[in-house]
């Protein structure tokens, strides 16, 4: 203890530990230097844009453990902020079905006019939606669909099957343009046990089959960059030559691209899925293998909030002859390529 | 090889009989907990290790037969080792923890937290060096919290690290806003994704961590104390080892390994995210157990752990290259764990009777 060198060592150790700690604590900020409003909001809707009756919208979504769902939540908030007559009551996202049911019940008891629910599991949340509808609160079911149409007033969501179809058609078209008769077409899917992944893969397979092609090597990642990287690295090793690759999800696409860059492969074209800002920038610069992405855009959350407001104000959609909001809206999985990417940059989400 | 008995005396950590074998041996796995006899080092034939290497070679043969052109190519071997790097480094830390008689369920979450913390815009604005320091500091810090809770707070390792498992990933989600943070510091990517003497930097790092870990475990007082604490903590305490401080340090090492693994994951994926390191704790524990380390502590080797990690990497590669479904892959992984452990179990029992 009295050894001066030991004391000095301890002091130096303590001081450096303190310094490292201070340094690290100062590194938690994630504010971009030029923070702007990057969220997507719907444009004006004729007379509908005029402020009307005050509407309180309850919003419940799963935990944003993924860039897409994070964008859903941010978009909903941004859209609500854009209306001066809308108050948004958003609950903390959860992946616990029981907790989400409890959250919906809490929202029901807090005087909301309309509910927007993106259920973690559509089946499990059906009764909660039904309960709200029974109490006269219209429910907008976002993306993951309830079991019964009685549990929602309007459903709005994406089209997983067509997403696969459009990816397949785009790839087939490119292969024909390049006169490749027997192409090796790879697929990096998302979580295989989710129905949405199965629908996407089925659409992809069906579209390719119609064009006389077939899906070659296929791996399934977990919608994360890390698993995307690991799966793709192995896929590339097993296939020395690819002609095309479809990756279901642009979040995991960051990892997929990292794996491709690590082995300097560029002989094939890659198509993404969902439509992140990052992927759109890659398409725009046209510097790598990414040539297109098929949309499954979280901008649907902004639309859902707009619809909820109109429902609360008893208005229809401008330009529609119907007096009522439609019961079901399916967004279209547009193929974003270099030619049209500028038109879609506004709905690209931060992964 | 030096006389192990003499070494023990010098270190004043002479353990009770039941820890004598593992504590003193250079390759502690060769001597069972109750075996007093020591095989002469030159003739020592490590049956467990031989079996493990056999399994690894058999898997490589399967891979080669199914994909003769690609499987044993330089680029595939390099890819497999790069994929093994992060989980390999985490498994080094896990080996230390398990040998010391503990368990660390939080490694995956610590990797996620370190990878997120080092890739926030604020950290990245200071450049690559600070990113590296940040990841290592976060790893050591989180590991140290585990260690202090276990050693001085008297929490059971399972519970303390379960708490870290939940909260570290929660903090990672909070910091990142659950988004994937892309690395914009090209210097970082150029270095960690690059090669050194024709071999990827990630593989050098894996080799370096294993080498340092091996020396620390088998050639230093610290390593011998780790075996002693895991073999019999009370005896180690009576022998004059500061068991509490040692335990805290072992968990800090596990945290440091997670920080290093985070550097690797960030390099591989060019991004940091709270979803990184999913299920690392299970993969690492599986690799350590396959490698022959006793889950109750006091015995184990790093070489075994390394082979355990490689076995899983090779299996993944075989399955993907042959375009097999992931569900079959999971079944195969389970079977491999059981078979590998049963084979080793069988050999130790036959030797005893």
XYZ file of C-alpha atoms in Angstrom:
704
model
C 0.000 0.000 0.000
C 2.753 2.433 0.890
C 4.821 1.565 -2.155
C 4.922 4.911 -4.006
C 5.181 3.291 -7.431
C 2.090 1.269 -6.708
C 0.248 4.350 -5.547
C 1.272 6.163 -8.678
C 0.157 3.235 -10.792
C -3.195 3.259 -9.086
C -3.533 6.982 -9.565
C -2.671 6.768 -13.231
C -5.049 3.870 -13.692
C -7.827 5.699 -11.903
C -7.228 8.882 -13.847
C -7.203 7.109 -17.191
C -10.318 5.156 -16.287
C -12.026 8.412 -15.373
C -10.867 10.002 -18.624
C -12.094 7.099 -20.704
C -15.383 7.200 -18.868
C -15.841 10.924 -19.502
C -14.893 10.460 -23.140
C -17.337 7.611 -23.601
C -20.210 9.358 -21.880
C -19.722 12.313 -24.231
C -20.219 10.025 -27.190
C -23.867 9.143 -26.878
C -25.345 11.895 -28.996
C -26.885 10.968 -32.289
C -28.025 14.396 -33.424
C -26.914 15.034 -36.978
C -25.036 18.307 -37.419
C -27.772 19.695 -39.660
C -30.861 18.137 -38.210
C -33.873 18.800 -40.358
C -37.297 17.303 -40.562
C -36.604 14.185 -42.570
C -39.918 12.476 -42.008
C -42.459 12.098 -44.726
C -45.757 13.920 -44.546
C -48.593 13.775 -47.006
C -49.182 16.732 -49.277
C -52.217 18.996 -49.237
C -55.569 17.390 -49.839
C -57.743 20.223 -51.156
C -60.315 21.385 -48.652
C -59.336 18.545 -46.372
C -56.132 20.406 -45.583
C -58.101 23.147 -43.834
C -58.098 22.761 -40.060
C -61.287 21.154 -38.857
C -62.634 19.540 -35.752
C -60.028 18.611 -33.161
C -59.176 14.889 -33.424
C -57.326 12.828 -30.844
C -55.662 9.801 -32.404
C -54.385 6.874 -30.350
C -51.388 5.085 -31.830
C -49.946 1.709 -30.890
C -47.145 -0.130 -32.682
C -44.578 -2.835 -31.882
C -41.186 -1.970 -30.456
C -39.099 -0.230 -33.058
C -36.337 -2.795 -33.045
C -35.910 -2.411 -36.773
C -35.412 0.625 -39.005
C -38.704 0.088 -40.801
C -40.843 0.089 -37.669
C -38.836 2.990 -36.262
C -39.732 4.866 -39.448
C -43.409 3.894 -39.045
C -43.468 5.445 -35.587
C -41.564 8.556 -36.637
C -43.758 9.042 -39.693
C -46.937 8.774 -37.643
C -45.637 11.404 -35.238
C -44.438 13.705 -38.020
C -47.747 13.482 -39.856
C -49.680 14.218 -36.669
C -47.438 17.218 -35.974
C -48.180 18.527 -39.452
C -51.879 18.902 -38.606
C -52.771 21.573 -36.093
C -56.105 19.878 -35.363
C -54.601 16.496 -34.460
C -53.371 15.321 -31.078
C -51.439 12.043 -31.151
C -51.389 9.769 -28.125
C -48.687 7.232 -28.894
C -47.880 4.351 -26.555
C -44.391 2.985 -26.025
C -43.815 0.284 -28.628
C -43.854 -3.266 -27.368
C -43.345 -6.745 -28.770
C -45.347 -8.269 -25.938
C -48.800 -9.009 -27.270
C -50.483 -8.814 -23.883
C -48.893 -5.482 -23.205
C -50.019 -4.136 -26.539
C -53.600 -5.251 -25.782
C -53.356 -3.447 -22.455
C -52.059 -0.348 -24.233
C -54.969 -0.352 -26.652
C -57.377 -0.629 -23.702
C -55.643 2.258 -21.972
C -55.978 4.372 -25.104
C -59.676 3.492 -25.265
C -60.136 4.812 -21.749
C -58.390 8.072 -22.504
C -60.905 9.664 -24.866
C -59.360 9.028 -28.230
C -61.505 9.593 -31.320
C -59.716 7.194 -33.645
C -57.200 4.405 -33.110
C -54.296 3.499 -35.380
C -52.906 0.065 -34.553
C -49.949 -1.730 -36.064
C -50.250 -5.012 -34.173
C -47.193 -7.059 -33.310
C -49.346 -10.062 -34.149
C -52.546 -9.375 -36.093
C -54.329 -12.469 -34.840
C -53.629 -11.789 -31.178
C -54.736 -8.162 -31.340
C -58.010 -8.861 -33.169
C -60.097 -8.870 -30.012
C -58.630 -5.543 -28.930
C -59.561 -4.008 -32.273
C -63.012 -5.528 -32.056
C -63.517 -4.092 -28.584
C -62.660 -0.591 -29.801
C -64.990 -0.886 -32.765
C -67.775 -2.104 -30.457
C -67.278 1.019 -28.351
C -67.703 3.153 -31.451
C -64.043 4.089 -31.847
C -63.003 3.514 -35.473
C -59.797 1.532 -35.826
C -57.276 1.900 -38.606
C -55.388 -1.348 -38.880
C -51.892 -0.665 -40.150
C -50.094 -3.318 -42.206
C -50.327 -6.533 -40.147
C -53.947 -7.436 -40.655
C -56.476 -8.462 -37.993
C -58.216 -11.802 -38.298
C -61.636 -10.278 -38.788
C -62.723 -7.273 -40.864
C -65.086 -6.442 -38.005
C -62.079 -5.457 -35.904
C -61.137 -2.527 -38.125
C -62.830 0.316 -39.942
C -60.050 0.592 -42.511
C -57.005 -1.482 -43.224
C -53.962 0.017 -44.884
C -50.871 -1.989 -45.562
C -48.314 -3.234 -48.009
C -48.424 -6.075 -50.471
C -45.760 -8.612 -49.701
C -46.673 -10.972 -52.521
C -46.516 -8.231 -55.131
C -43.256 -7.002 -53.667
C -41.765 -10.380 -54.579
C -43.506 -10.351 -57.939
C -42.183 -6.924 -58.827
C -38.662 -7.836 -57.752
C -38.869 -11.009 -59.852
C -40.253 -9.190 -62.882
C -37.582 -6.505 -62.698
C -34.807 -9.083 -62.481
C -36.296 -11.161 -65.308
C -36.525 -8.067 -67.482
C -32.878 -7.197 -66.803
C -31.757 -10.748 -67.524
C -33.589 -10.732 -70.851
C -32.138 -7.349 -71.722
C -28.686 -8.796 -71.125
C -29.515 -11.960 -73.065
C -28.646 -14.251 -70.181
C -30.490 -17.477 -70.912
C -29.887 -19.456 -67.740
C -29.177 -16.938 -64.992
C -28.192 -17.751 -61.419
C -30.651 -15.729 -59.337
C -30.024 -15.600 -55.592
C -32.355 -14.558 -52.791
C -31.563 -13.236 -49.320
C -34.854 -13.552 -47.454
C -35.850 -12.158 -44.087
C -37.040 -14.232 -41.134
C -38.295 -17.438 -42.657
C -40.953 -18.156 -40.064
C -42.872 -14.935 -40.725
C -45.811 -15.141 -43.142
C -44.649 -11.929 -44.803
C -41.336 -13.525 -45.766
C -43.112 -16.564 -47.162
C -45.409 -14.336 -49.249
C -42.497 -12.328 -50.580
C -40.597 -15.462 -51.528
C -43.647 -16.969 -53.179
C -44.247 -13.846 -55.251
C -40.596 -13.819 -56.295
C -40.681 -17.480 -57.258
C -43.972 -17.179 -59.163
C -42.842 -14.145 -61.132
C -39.548 -15.743 -62.127
C -41.308 -18.951 -63.115
C -43.679 -17.082 -65.402
C -40.659 -15.694 -67.195
C -39.031 -19.091 -67.459
C -36.455 -18.550 -64.718
C -36.063 -20.011 -61.284
C -34.728 -19.046 -57.859
C -31.231 -20.393 -57.322
C -29.338 -20.139 -54.024
C -31.513 -18.865 -51.185
C -30.587 -17.895 -47.625
C -32.695 -16.429 -44.829
C -31.351 -13.687 -42.549
C -33.034 -12.082 -39.534
C -33.722 -8.559 -40.841
C -30.496 -7.350 -39.229
C -27.331 -6.091 -40.863
C -25.229 -8.653 -39.034
C -27.181 -11.715 -40.152
C -27.513 -10.263 -43.653
C -23.742 -10.008 -43.836
C -23.058 -13.498 -42.521
C -25.627 -15.218 -44.748
C -24.581 -13.337 -47.854
C -20.873 -13.979 -47.245
C -21.573 -17.714 -47.286
C -23.922 -17.470 -50.250
C -21.285 -15.658 -52.285
C -18.683 -18.268 -51.425
C -20.948 -21.072 -52.572
C -21.692 -19.365 -55.877
C -18.725 -18.059 -57.778
C -20.937 -16.434 -60.341
C -24.304 -14.804 -59.786
C -26.402 -12.898 -62.261
C -28.894 -11.330 -59.880
C -29.660 -11.141 -56.166
C -32.836 -10.039 -54.418
C -32.557 -8.968 -50.816
C -35.928 -8.717 -49.039
C -35.039 -5.949 -46.652
C -32.926 -2.813 -46.917
C -32.021 -2.836 -43.210
C -30.288 -6.155 -43.551
C -29.173 -4.862 -46.955
C -26.454 -2.795 -45.258
C -24.889 -6.091 -44.201
C -25.584 -7.742 -47.546
C -23.712 -4.944 -49.318
C -20.871 -5.118 -46.800
C -20.449 -8.825 -47.576
C -20.458 -8.163 -51.320
C -17.885 -5.386 -50.969
C -15.669 -7.525 -48.750
C -15.041 -9.959 -51.596
C -15.192 -7.342 -54.383
C -17.963 -9.018 -56.331
C -19.678 -6.973 -59.006
C -20.720 -9.389 -61.736
C -24.405 -9.344 -60.744
C -27.227 -6.881 -60.181
C -28.868 -6.537 -56.779
C -32.408 -5.493 -55.963
C -33.371 -4.341 -52.476
C -36.637 -4.326 -50.583
C -38.600 -1.773 -48.508
C -36.909 1.402 -49.763
C -34.448 2.877 -47.282
C -32.782 6.212 -47.928
C -29.427 4.485 -47.846
C -30.396 2.049 -50.622
C -31.969 4.838 -52.676
C -28.717 6.792 -52.469
C -26.883 3.711 -53.724
C -29.318 3.387 -56.625
C -28.947 7.051 -57.439
C -25.164 7.026 -57.473
C -25.214 3.748 -59.472
C -21.720 2.974 -58.237
C -22.258 -0.576 -57.017
C -24.370 -3.644 -57.634
C -27.616 -2.133 -56.320
C -29.784 -1.225 -59.280
C -33.263 -1.134 -57.782
C -35.379 -1.609 -54.674
C -39.018 -2.651 -54.424
C -40.973 -0.484 -52.025
C -42.714 -1.486 -48.869
C -42.782 2.004 -47.624
C -43.340 3.095 -44.025
C -44.971 6.197 -45.508
C -48.164 4.148 -45.010
C -48.058 5.313 -41.388
C -48.370 8.921 -42.510
C -51.333 7.969 -44.685
C -52.889 6.098 -41.773
C -52.732 9.227 -39.601
C -54.234 11.339 -42.391
C -57.045 8.820 -42.773
C -57.595 8.720 -39.021
C -57.980 12.495 -38.989
C -60.456 12.404 -41.858
C -62.405 9.653 -40.102
C -62.545 11.768 -36.964
C -63.820 14.707 -38.990
C -66.286 12.632 -41.039
C -64.621 13.533 -44.298
C -63.872 11.440 -47.357
C -60.667 11.289 -49.370
C -60.301 14.319 -51.666
C -60.594 13.312 -55.335
C -62.589 10.212 -54.435
C -66.284 10.280 -55.264
C -67.011 8.176 -52.177
C -68.124 10.126 -49.146
C -66.439 7.649 -46.870
C -62.887 6.508 -46.317
C -62.344 3.162 -48.140
C -62.371 0.019 -46.018
C -59.103 -1.249 -47.341
C -56.078 0.310 -48.979
C -53.119 -1.653 -50.269
C -50.001 0.337 -51.024
C -48.166 -0.431 -54.218
C -44.676 -1.916 -54.271
C -43.165 0.349 -56.851
C -39.808 -0.575 -58.318
C -37.380 2.267 -57.648
C -34.586 2.462 -60.201
C -32.019 5.053 -61.194
C -34.532 6.556 -63.611
C -37.235 7.322 -61.043
C -35.324 7.396 -57.751
C -35.617 11.174 -57.427
C -39.390 10.859 -57.279
C -39.138 8.513 -54.319
C -36.322 10.024 -52.264
C -38.889 11.777 -50.081
C -40.243 8.492 -48.734
C -36.872 6.782 -48.247
C -36.469 5.984 -44.549
C -33.393 6.033 -42.353
C -32.449 2.451 -41.654
C 7.920 -28.066 -19.560
C 8.655 -26.896 -16.061
C 7.855 -28.755 -12.918
C 4.318 -27.771 -12.182
C 4.441 -28.537 -8.493
C 7.267 -26.153 -7.965
C 5.428 -23.466 -9.833
C 2.462 -23.777 -7.560
C 4.594 -23.325 -4.509
C 6.205 -20.266 -5.923
C 2.834 -18.749 -6.664
C 1.546 -19.606 -3.201
C -1.726 -20.734 -4.649
C -1.239 -24.388 -3.936
C -4.750 -25.706 -4.204
C -6.454 -28.623 -2.527
C -6.224 -32.022 -4.148
C -9.327 -31.850 -6.248
C -8.125 -28.796 -8.076
C -4.558 -29.966 -8.316
C -4.721 -31.448 -11.773
C -6.232 -28.623 -13.712
C -4.431 -25.927 -11.824
C -1.020 -27.247 -12.413
C -1.262 -28.618 -15.926
C -0.371 -26.640 -19.009
C -3.295 -28.232 -20.795
C -5.599 -28.697 -17.844
C -8.138 -30.657 -19.825
C -5.922 -33.702 -19.914
C -6.250 -34.387 -16.244
C -9.622 -35.025 -14.779
C -10.624 -33.368 -11.545
C -9.912 -36.429 -9.460
C -6.945 -37.768 -11.353
C -3.744 -37.282 -9.472
C -1.404 -38.917 -11.953
C 0.207 -36.701 -14.539
C 1.123 -38.052 -17.908
C 4.608 -37.088 -19.030
C 4.164 -34.043 -21.176
C 5.943 -35.364 -24.245
C 3.753 -38.448 -24.486
C 0.552 -36.761 -23.534
C -2.203 -37.577 -25.965
C -5.153 -35.376 -25.538
C -8.065 -37.566 -26.488
C -10.698 -34.883 -26.192
C -8.814 -32.491 -28.392
C -8.092 -35.233 -30.913
C -11.787 -36.047 -31.143
C -12.669 -32.399 -31.618
C -10.101 -31.948 -34.346
C -11.402 -35.154 -35.924
C -14.950 -33.750 -35.964
C -13.696 -30.527 -37.528
C -11.740 -32.387 -40.205
C -14.696 -34.680 -40.914
C -16.916 -31.636 -41.430
C -14.347 -30.091 -43.754
C -14.279 -33.331 -45.758
C -18.086 -33.244 -46.017
C -17.852 -29.653 -47.211
C -15.146 -30.497 -49.722
C -17.017 -33.493 -51.125
C -20.234 -31.497 -51.534
C -18.574 -28.431 -53.037
C -15.150 -29.477 -54.343
C -14.487 -26.271 -56.272
C -15.318 -23.712 -53.658
C -15.223 -25.125 -50.165
C -11.515 -25.308 -49.436
C -10.666 -22.355 -51.628
C -8.603 -19.585 -50.116
C -11.460 -17.112 -50.290
C -13.935 -19.438 -48.576
C -11.508 -20.239 -45.775
C -10.859 -16.548 -45.359
C -14.606 -15.859 -45.295
C -15.248 -18.584 -42.728
C -12.509 -17.257 -40.458
C -13.803 -13.699 -40.803
C -17.270 -14.886 -39.822
C -15.788 -16.820 -36.892
C -13.798 -13.825 -35.666
C -16.373 -11.963 -33.576
C -17.950 -14.997 -31.948
C -14.447 -16.442 -31.480
C -13.260 -13.426 -29.518
C -16.434 -13.428 -27.412
C -15.862 -17.129 -26.723
C -12.359 -16.393 -25.400
C -13.884 -14.151 -22.748
C -16.592 -16.722 -22.089
C -13.961 -19.419 -21.569
C -12.301 -17.351 -18.842
C -15.655 -16.715 -17.163
C -16.745 -20.353 -17.263
C -13.378 -21.661 -16.065
C -13.635 -19.274 -13.132
C -16.922 -20.944 -12.248
C -19.273 -18.281 -13.612
C -21.424 -17.660 -16.655
C -21.985 -14.552 -18.740
C -25.346 -14.274 -20.462
C -24.801 -10.642 -21.408
C -22.058 -10.954 -24.028
C -24.378 -10.466 -27.015
C -25.955 -7.391 -25.456
C -22.548 -5.937 -24.603
C -21.474 -6.396 -28.233
C -24.651 -4.591 -29.318
C -24.101 -1.754 -26.851
C -20.434 -1.287 -27.776
C -21.226 -1.402 -31.497
C -23.948 1.223 -31.104
C -21.950 3.482 -28.795
C -18.926 3.532 -31.089
C -21.032 4.386 -34.149
C -23.150 7.252 -32.828
C -22.665 10.398 -34.846
C -20.946 12.003 -31.865
C -18.373 9.226 -31.512
C -17.769 9.030 -35.232
C -17.103 12.745 -35.362
C -13.929 12.176 -33.307
C -12.494 9.736 -35.823
C -11.585 6.063 -35.943
C -9.250 6.022 -32.941
C -11.884 7.315 -30.552
C -14.373 4.827 -31.995
C -12.032 1.983 -31.080
C -11.342 3.358 -27.604
C -15.061 3.898 -27.072
C -15.990 0.303 -27.967
C -13.292 -1.116 -25.702
C -14.184 1.223 -22.830
C -17.881 0.385 -23.090
C -17.080 -3.327 -23.156
C -14.757 -3.185 -20.151
C -17.174 -0.912 -18.298
C -20.167 -3.184 -18.791
C -18.095 -6.256 -17.958
C -16.771 -4.597 -14.838
C -20.298 -3.788 -13.682
C -21.121 -7.484 -14.091
C -18.006 -8.418 -12.157
C -18.561 -5.972 -9.308
C -22.193 -7.022 -8.913
C -21.164 -10.654 -8.759
C -18.031 -10.305 -6.636
C -19.049 -7.560 -4.212
C -22.821 -7.406 -4.649
C -23.007 -11.164 -4.184
C -25.410 -11.625 -7.059
C -25.420 -15.028 -8.702
C -23.624 -14.730 -12.086
C -26.696 -16.007 -13.898
C -28.853 -13.224 -12.447
C -26.335 -10.385 -12.655
C -25.536 -11.074 -16.290
C -29.201 -11.673 -17.106
C -29.839 -8.147 -15.856
C -27.015 -6.849 -18.053
C -28.382 -8.918 -20.943
C -31.644 -6.997 -20.760
C -30.385 -3.543 -19.864
C -27.357 -3.330 -22.180
C -29.491 -4.095 -25.206
C -32.123 -1.697 -23.919
C -29.513 1.054 -23.638
C -28.255 0.183 -27.123
C -31.796 0.595 -28.457
C -32.143 3.891 -26.618
C -28.873 5.320 -27.959
C -29.440 4.247 -31.538
C -33.145 5.002 -31.642
C -33.234 1.410 -32.912
C -31.849 2.427 -36.234
C -28.874 0.932 -38.026
C -26.002 3.411 -37.717
C -23.864 3.360 -40.818
C -20.143 3.997 -40.388
C -19.031 7.033 -42.360
C -15.433 7.028 -41.134
C -13.737 5.538 -44.174
C -10.463 5.252 -42.276
C -12.014 2.824 -39.825
C -13.450 0.672 -42.603
C -10.251 0.759 -44.624
C -8.233 -0.533 -41.703
C -10.523 -3.146 -40.195
C -11.905 -4.418 -43.498
C -8.469 -4.466 -45.067
C -5.652 -6.999 -45.234
C -2.303 -7.179 -43.482
C 0.303 -9.338 -45.223
C -2.435 -10.780 -47.404
C -4.594 -11.887 -44.484
C -7.697 -9.968 -43.361
C -7.136 -7.799 -40.293
C -10.114 -9.471 -38.606
C -8.347 -12.831 -38.739
C -5.158 -11.300 -37.312
C -7.216 -9.874 -34.480
C -8.816 -13.247 -33.780
C -5.401 -14.917 -33.751
C -3.962 -12.217 -31.522
C -6.794 -12.400 -28.996
C -6.475 -16.175 -28.859
C -2.698 -16.010 -28.450
C -2.893 -13.421 -25.675
C -5.733 -15.332 -24.045
C -3.792 -18.588 -24.180
C -0.701 -17.056 -22.613
C -2.784 -15.334 -19.948
C -4.622 -18.532 -19.088
C -1.766 -21.022 -19.266
C 1.418 -19.095 -18.581
C 0.590 -16.527 -15.912
C -0.396 -16.353 -12.296
C -3.640 -14.793 -13.390
C -4.538 -17.888 -15.410
C -3.654 -20.301 -12.635
C -5.711 -18.268 -10.197
C -8.648 -18.422 -12.631
C -8.517 -22.217 -12.563
C -8.174 -22.191 -8.784
C -11.139 -19.876 -8.238
C -13.300 -21.987 -10.521
C -12.151 -25.291 -9.044
C -12.839 -24.349 -5.457
C -13.362 -20.718 -4.576
C -13.130 -21.285 -0.824
C -9.855 -23.146 -1.142
C -8.545 -20.435 -3.434
C -9.452 -17.825 -0.839
C -7.696 -19.778 1.902
C -4.688 -20.062 -0.371
C -4.457 -16.278 -0.355
C -6.123 -15.400 -3.616
C -8.260 -12.277 -3.604
C -11.212 -14.147 -5.088
C -13.512 -11.142 -5.304
C -11.073 -8.960 -7.147
C -10.170 -11.838 -9.414
C -13.816 -12.532 -10.259
C -14.417 -8.890 -11.108
C -11.385 -8.908 -13.398
C -12.510 -12.046 -15.209
C -15.855 -10.441 -16.091
C -14.050 -7.277 -17.169
C -12.000 -9.428 -19.547
C -15.206 -10.894 -20.957
C -16.442 -7.330 -21.456
C -13.190 -6.336 -23.160
C -13.603 -9.270 -25.541
C -17.119 -8.044 -26.321
C -15.697 -4.608 -27.109
C -13.189 -6.167 -29.508
C -15.950 -8.278 -31.061
C -17.996 -5.107 -31.548
C -15.097 -3.612 -33.543
C -15.227 -6.687 -35.753
C -19.001 -6.727 -36.213
C -19.018 -3.037 -37.060
C -16.262 -3.619 -39.602
C -18.031 -6.585 -41.154
C -21.447 -4.940 -41.452
C -20.155 -1.366 -41.861
C -22.723 -0.397 -39.248
C -23.638 -0.515 -35.571
C -27.084 -1.606 -34.436
C -28.847 -2.744 -31.314
C -29.647 -5.978 -33.137
C -25.973 -6.924 -33.325
C -24.731 -9.834 -31.274
C -28.073 -11.629 -31.133
C -27.684 -15.063 -29.506
C -23.927 -14.643 -29.077
C -24.260 -15.849 -25.488
C -25.730 -19.139 -26.664
C -23.245 -19.601 -29.505
C -20.332 -18.788 -27.210
C -21.500 -21.115 -24.434
C -22.055 -23.874 -27.006
C -18.545 -23.411 -28.419
C -16.981 -23.378 -24.950
C -18.838 -26.505 -23.856
C -18.042 -28.348 -27.086
C -14.436 -27.332 -26.523
C -14.404 -29.398 -23.339
C -14.584 -26.686 -20.719
C -16.427 -27.789 -17.617
C -19.573 -25.689 -17.098
C -19.053 -25.901 -13.341
C -15.620 -24.321 -13.702
C -12.073 -25.241 -12.809
C -11.203 -26.922 -16.059
C -11.035 -25.930 -19.709
C -8.945 -24.981 -22.689
C -8.941 -22.168 -25.191
C -7.829 -24.443 -28.024
C -10.995 -26.491 -27.524
C -13.082 -23.321 -27.595
C -11.439 -22.217 -30.841
C -12.216 -25.553 -32.461
C -15.765 -25.394 -31.127
C -16.233 -22.005 -32.797
C -14.738 -23.272 -36.052
C -17.009 -26.328 -36.054
C -20.092 -24.103 -36.031
C -18.678 -21.789 -38.690
C -17.909 -24.726 -40.977
C -21.405 -26.162 -40.459
C -22.969 -22.810 -41.402
C -20.842 -22.619 -44.508
C -21.659 -26.185 -45.599
C -25.373 -25.610 -45.209
C -25.450 -22.314 -47.045
C -23.260 -23.496 -49.883
C -25.461 -26.510 -50.454
C -28.552 -24.287 -50.348
C -30.117 -26.205 -47.457
C -32.907 -24.835 -45.314
C -32.047 -23.058 -42.073
C -34.352 -25.291 -40.021
C -32.271 -28.368 -40.847
C -29.202 -26.354 -39.959
C -30.549 -25.668 -36.475
C -31.310 -29.344 -35.948
C -27.807 -30.241 -37.079
C -26.297 -27.728 -34.656
C -28.175 -29.314 -31.769
C -27.059 -32.788 -32.788
C -23.441 -31.661 -33.062
C -23.477 -30.191 -29.547
C -24.818 -33.424 -28.080
C -22.547 -35.717 -30.093
C -19.414 -33.699 -29.381
C -20.086 -33.609 -25.661
C -21.115 -37.272 -25.505
C -17.968 -38.360 -27.326
C -15.791 -36.486 -24.842
C -17.836 -37.681 -21.912
C -17.444 -41.252 -23.127
C -13.689 -41.009 -23.333
C -13.225 -39.564 -19.869
C -15.439 -42.231 -18.330
C -13.644 -45.105 -20.034
C -10.356 -43.714 -18.849
C -11.503 -43.574 -15.266
C -12.856 -47.108 -15.058
